[in-house]
Coordinates of C-alpha atoms in Angstrom, one line a residue:
L1 CA -16.5 -32.9 -47.6
L2 CA -18.9 -33.5 -50.5
L3 CA -22.3 -32.0 -50.1
L4 CA -25.0 -33.4 -52.5
I5 CA -27.8 -30.9 -52.8
P6 CA -31.0 -32.0 -54.6
F7 CA -32.7 -29.2 -56.5
L8 CA -36.0 -28.4 -58.0
G9 CA -36.9 -29.9 -61.4
Y10 CA -37.3 -27.5 -64.3
T11 CA -41.1 -27.3 -64.2
Q12 CA -43.9 -24.8 -64.8
I13 CA -46.0 -23.4 -62.0
N14 CA -49.4 -21.9 -62.5
T15 CA -51.0 -22.4 -59.1
F16 CA -50.5 -19.7 -56.4
P17 CA -49.4 -19.1 -53.8
W18 CA -46.4 -21.3 -54.6
T19 CA -44.4 -22.4 -51.6
H20 CA -41.0 -23.9 -51.7
D21 CA -39.7 -25.1 -48.3
F22 CA -36.0 -25.9 -48.0
D23 CA -36.8 -28.1 -45.0
N24 CA -37.4 -31.0 -47.3
G25 CA -33.7 -30.8 -48.4
V26 CA -34.5 -29.4 -51.9
G27 CA -32.8 -26.3 -53.0
L28 CA -33.4 -23.9 -55.9
D29 CA -32.2 -25.0 -59.4
Q30 CA -28.4 -24.6 -60.0
S31 CA -28.2 -26.9 -63.0
Q32 CA -28.9 -24.1 -65.5
W33 CA -25.7 -22.3 -64.5
T34 CA -22.3 -23.8 -65.4
G35 CA -20.2 -20.6 -65.6
D36 CA -20.5 -19.5 -62.0
D37 CA -18.0 -20.3 -59.2
G38 CA -19.8 -22.7 -56.9
D39 CA -23.1 -23.9 -55.4
W40 CA -25.5 -22.5 -52.9
L41 CA -25.9 -24.9 -49.9
I42 CA -28.8 -25.9 -47.7
W43 CA -27.7 -25.3 -44.1
S44 CA -28.9 -25.0 -40.5
G45 CA -27.5 -23.4 -37.4
Y46 CA -24.2 -21.4 -37.6
T47 CA -22.2 -21.1 -40.8
W48 CA -18.5 -22.1 -40.7
S49 CA -16.9 -18.8 -39.8
N50 CA -17.2 -16.2 -37.0
N51 CA -18.7 -12.8 -37.6
T52 CA -20.5 -13.7 -40.8
G53 CA -23.7 -15.6 -41.6
P54 CA -26.8 -16.2 -39.5
Q55 CA -27.0 -18.3 -36.3
G56 CA -30.2 -19.9 -37.6
D57 CA -32.9 -19.7 -40.1
H58 CA -35.4 -16.8 -40.3
T59 CA -38.6 -18.8 -39.7
T60 CA -38.0 -20.4 -36.4
G61 CA -34.3 -20.1 -35.7
S62 CA -34.1 -23.9 -35.8
G63 CA -34.9 -24.6 -39.5
N64 CA -32.9 -24.6 -42.8
Y65 CA -31.7 -21.8 -45.0
W66 CA -30.1 -21.5 -48.4
Y67 CA -26.7 -19.9 -48.4
I68 CA -23.3 -19.1 -50.0
E69 CA -20.3 -20.1 -47.9
S70 CA -17.6 -17.6 -48.5
S71 CA -14.6 -19.4 -46.9
S72 CA -11.6 -20.2 -49.1
P73 CA -11.7 -20.8 -52.1
N74 CA -15.0 -19.0 -52.3
Y75 CA -13.5 -15.5 -52.2
P76 CA -12.6 -12.9 -53.4
S77 CA -15.5 -11.9 -55.8
K78 CA -16.8 -15.4 -56.5
Y79 CA -20.2 -15.7 -58.2
F80 CA -23.0 -18.1 -57.2
V81 CA -26.3 -18.4 -59.1
C82 CA -29.6 -20.3 -58.6
Q83 CA -33.0 -19.9 -60.1
T84 CA -36.7 -20.8 -59.5
D85 CA -38.9 -22.9 -61.7
T86 CA -40.9 -21.3 -64.5
F87 CA -44.0 -19.4 -63.4
D88 CA -47.1 -19.0 -65.7
I89 CA -48.7 -15.7 -64.5
S90 CA -50.7 -15.1 -67.7
G91 CA -53.9 -15.4 -65.8
T92 CA -52.9 -14.1 -62.4
P93 CA -51.9 -10.4 -62.5
G94 CA -50.5 -8.8 -59.4
Q95 CA -47.8 -11.3 -58.6
I96 CA -45.1 -10.5 -56.1
I97 CA -41.9 -12.3 -54.9
S98 CA -41.1 -11.9 -51.2
F99 CA -38.0 -13.4 -49.5
W100 CA -35.8 -12.9 -46.4
Y101 CA -32.1 -12.4 -46.8
H102 CA -29.1 -12.2 -44.4
M103 CA -25.9 -10.4 -45.4
Y104 CA -23.6 -10.1 -42.4
G105 CA -19.8 -9.6 -42.5
D106 CA -17.4 -6.7 -43.0
S107 CA -16.5 -8.0 -46.5
T108 CA -20.0 -8.8 -47.7
G109 CA -20.5 -8.5 -51.4
S110 CA -23.9 -8.3 -53.1
L111 CA -27.1 -10.1 -53.7
T112 CA -29.2 -9.5 -56.8
L113 CA -32.6 -10.8 -58.1
H114 CA -33.2 -11.0 -61.9
A115 CA -36.3 -11.9 -63.8
Q116 CA -36.6 -13.4 -67.2
A117 CA -39.8 -13.6 -69.4
G118 CA -40.2 -15.8 -72.4
P119 CA -37.9 -18.6 -73.5
P120 CA -34.8 -19.6 -71.4
S121 CA -32.5 -18.0 -74.0
G122 CA -34.0 -14.6 -73.4
P123 CA -32.4 -11.7 -71.5
W124 CA -32.4 -11.3 -67.7
T125 CA -33.5 -8.0 -66.0
M126 CA -32.3 -7.0 -62.6
I127 CA -35.3 -6.2 -60.4
W128 CA -33.7 -5.9 -56.9
S129 CA -30.3 -5.7 -55.4
E130 CA -28.5 -5.2 -52.1
S131 CA -24.8 -4.9 -51.2
G132 CA -22.5 -4.6 -48.2
D133 CA -22.9 -5.6 -44.6
Q134 CA -26.6 -5.3 -43.5
G135 CA -25.9 -6.4 -39.9
N136 CA -26.5 -9.7 -38.1
S137 CA -30.3 -9.9 -38.8
W138 CA -32.7 -11.1 -41.4
H139 CA -34.3 -8.6 -43.7
Q140 CA -37.3 -8.9 -45.9
A141 CA -37.5 -7.8 -49.6
T142 CA -40.8 -7.7 -51.5
V143 CA -40.7 -7.1 -55.3
D144 CA -43.6 -6.3 -57.5
L145 CA -43.8 -8.5 -60.6
S146 CA -46.7 -6.7 -62.3
A147 CA -44.4 -5.7 -65.2
Y148 CA -44.6 -9.4 -66.2
A149 CA -48.4 -9.7 -66.0
G150 CA -49.7 -11.8 -68.8
Q151 CA -46.5 -13.7 -69.3
P152 CA -46.8 -17.5 -69.5
E153 CA -43.1 -18.0 -68.7
V154 CA -41.3 -16.1 -66.0
R155 CA -38.2 -17.2 -64.1
L156 CA -36.4 -15.6 -61.1
R157 CA -32.7 -15.8 -60.5
F158 CA -30.7 -15.1 -57.3
S159 CA -27.1 -14.1 -57.8
G160 CA -24.6 -13.7 -54.9
L161 CA -21.2 -12.2 -55.1
T162 CA -18.7 -12.8 -52.2
G163 CA -16.4 -10.0 -51.0
N164 CA -12.7 -9.9 -50.4
S165 CA -12.6 -12.2 -47.4
F166 CA -14.3 -15.1 -45.8
R167 CA -16.6 -12.7 -43.9
S168 CA -19.1 -12.4 -46.7
D169 CA -21.6 -15.3 -46.3
I170 CA -25.0 -14.6 -47.9
S171 CA -28.3 -16.4 -47.1
I172 CA -31.9 -16.4 -48.2
D173 CA -34.9 -17.9 -46.5
D174 CA -38.7 -17.9 -46.6
V175 CA -39.1 -17.2 -50.4
T176 CA -42.7 -16.5 -51.5
V177 CA -44.3 -16.2 -54.9
N178 CA -47.9 -15.1 -54.5
G179 CA -50.7 -13.3 -56.3
Q180 CA -51.6 -10.0 -54.7
S181 CA -54.0 -7.4 -55.9
G182 CA -52.9 -3.8 -56.1
S183 CA -49.4 -2.6 -55.4
A184 CA -46.9 -4.8 -53.6
T185 CA -46.8 -4.5 -49.9
S186 CA -44.7 -6.2 -47.3
S187 CA -44.9 -7.0 -43.6
S188 CA -43.3 -9.5 -41.3
S189 CA -46.6 -11.4 -41.0
S190 CA -47.5 -11.6 -44.7
M191 CA -45.3 -14.5 -45.7
I192 CA -46.8 -17.1 -48.0
Y193 CA -43.9 -18.7 -49.8
S194 CA -41.4 -19.9 -47.3
E195 CA -37.8 -21.1 -47.6
D196 CA -36.7 -22.4 -44.2
F197 CA -34.0 -24.7 -42.8
E198 CA -33.3 -26.6 -39.6
Q199 CA -31.1 -26.4 -36.4
P200 CA -31.1 -24.6 -33.1
V201 CA -29.5 -21.2 -32.4
G202 CA -29.7 -21.4 -28.6
P203 CA -32.4 -21.4 -25.9
E204 CA -33.4 -17.8 -25.9
W205 CA -34.4 -15.5 -28.8
S206 CA -37.1 -12.9 -29.3
S207 CA -38.9 -11.3 -32.2
N208 CA -38.6 -7.6 -32.6
S209 CA -40.4 -4.9 -34.5
S210 CA -40.4 -4.3 -38.2
T211 CA -39.9 -1.2 -40.2
T212 CA -41.0 -0.6 -43.8
Y213 CA -38.6 1.2 -46.2
G214 CA -39.4 2.6 -49.6
R215 CA -37.3 0.8 -52.2
N216 CA -39.4 -2.0 -53.7
V217 CA -41.3 -1.8 -50.4
R218 CA -38.9 -3.7 -48.3
T219 CA -39.7 -4.7 -44.8
I220 CA -36.9 -5.1 -42.2
S221 CA -37.5 -7.6 -39.4
Y222 CA -35.1 -9.2 -37.1
L223 CA -34.4 -11.5 -34.3
S224 CA -32.4 -10.4 -31.3
L225 CA -30.1 -13.1 -30.1
I226 CA -30.1 -12.7 -26.3
H227 CA -28.0 -15.7 -25.4
I228 CA -26.2 -18.4 -27.3
S229 CA -25.5 -21.5 -25.1
E230 CA -23.3 -23.3 -27.7
P231 CA -20.2 -21.4 -28.8
T232 CA -19.2 -24.3 -31.1
R233 CA -20.1 -24.2 -34.8
R234 CA -22.7 -26.5 -36.1
Y235 CA -22.2 -28.4 -39.4
A236 CA -24.9 -29.9 -41.6
I237 CA -24.4 -32.5 -44.3
S238 CA -26.8 -32.5 -47.2
Y239 CA -30.1 -34.3 -47.3
A240 CA -30.3 -37.3 -49.6

């Protein structure tokens, strides 16, 4: 099955907050990376395999999300890379990036976020990472970009590494790039850049509490799936 995934053009952004919504069928840019092992996909509902991946997107449970499918041949230790457009934050200090991620499966690998300032040939610096099974829930990460204040060219790169079996799907959703004064903070209600995706998880779900953790001020929030009425997997073909 061939999935044709449109992606963002390589453009420069200087107006904030910047919102990229996967609901329009447009993913992050993957054209800059030819040495990785495959492509991220826009998806909705369940992923292909049991005991890995989300049942639905973070935003509503019925939208889209951006994810790595780890079924064969995408394991073991396969590398998937995508990146944002270029941001000009030379006149807007206090920028942050906030996003939600889902890493569920007993073989889950790792997800990292890198930043690059200056020309596209410059070095990339890791500014956030997570690894291993984080449970069947969405978690929020908020990362302070103040180290790049004054930079006219900043790019952000998501890199996912699958584990040693098909139970290592990795997803992101509701990505936000936003100006914020002071230190970076995070809460489940402060989303401004969102990355969502479309399809139902079932008739009943509820929103639960959030807890803030120290590293990069990450907020954990989750949905409790009370009942899933459809045991069959849902499949989504790309958006033209």
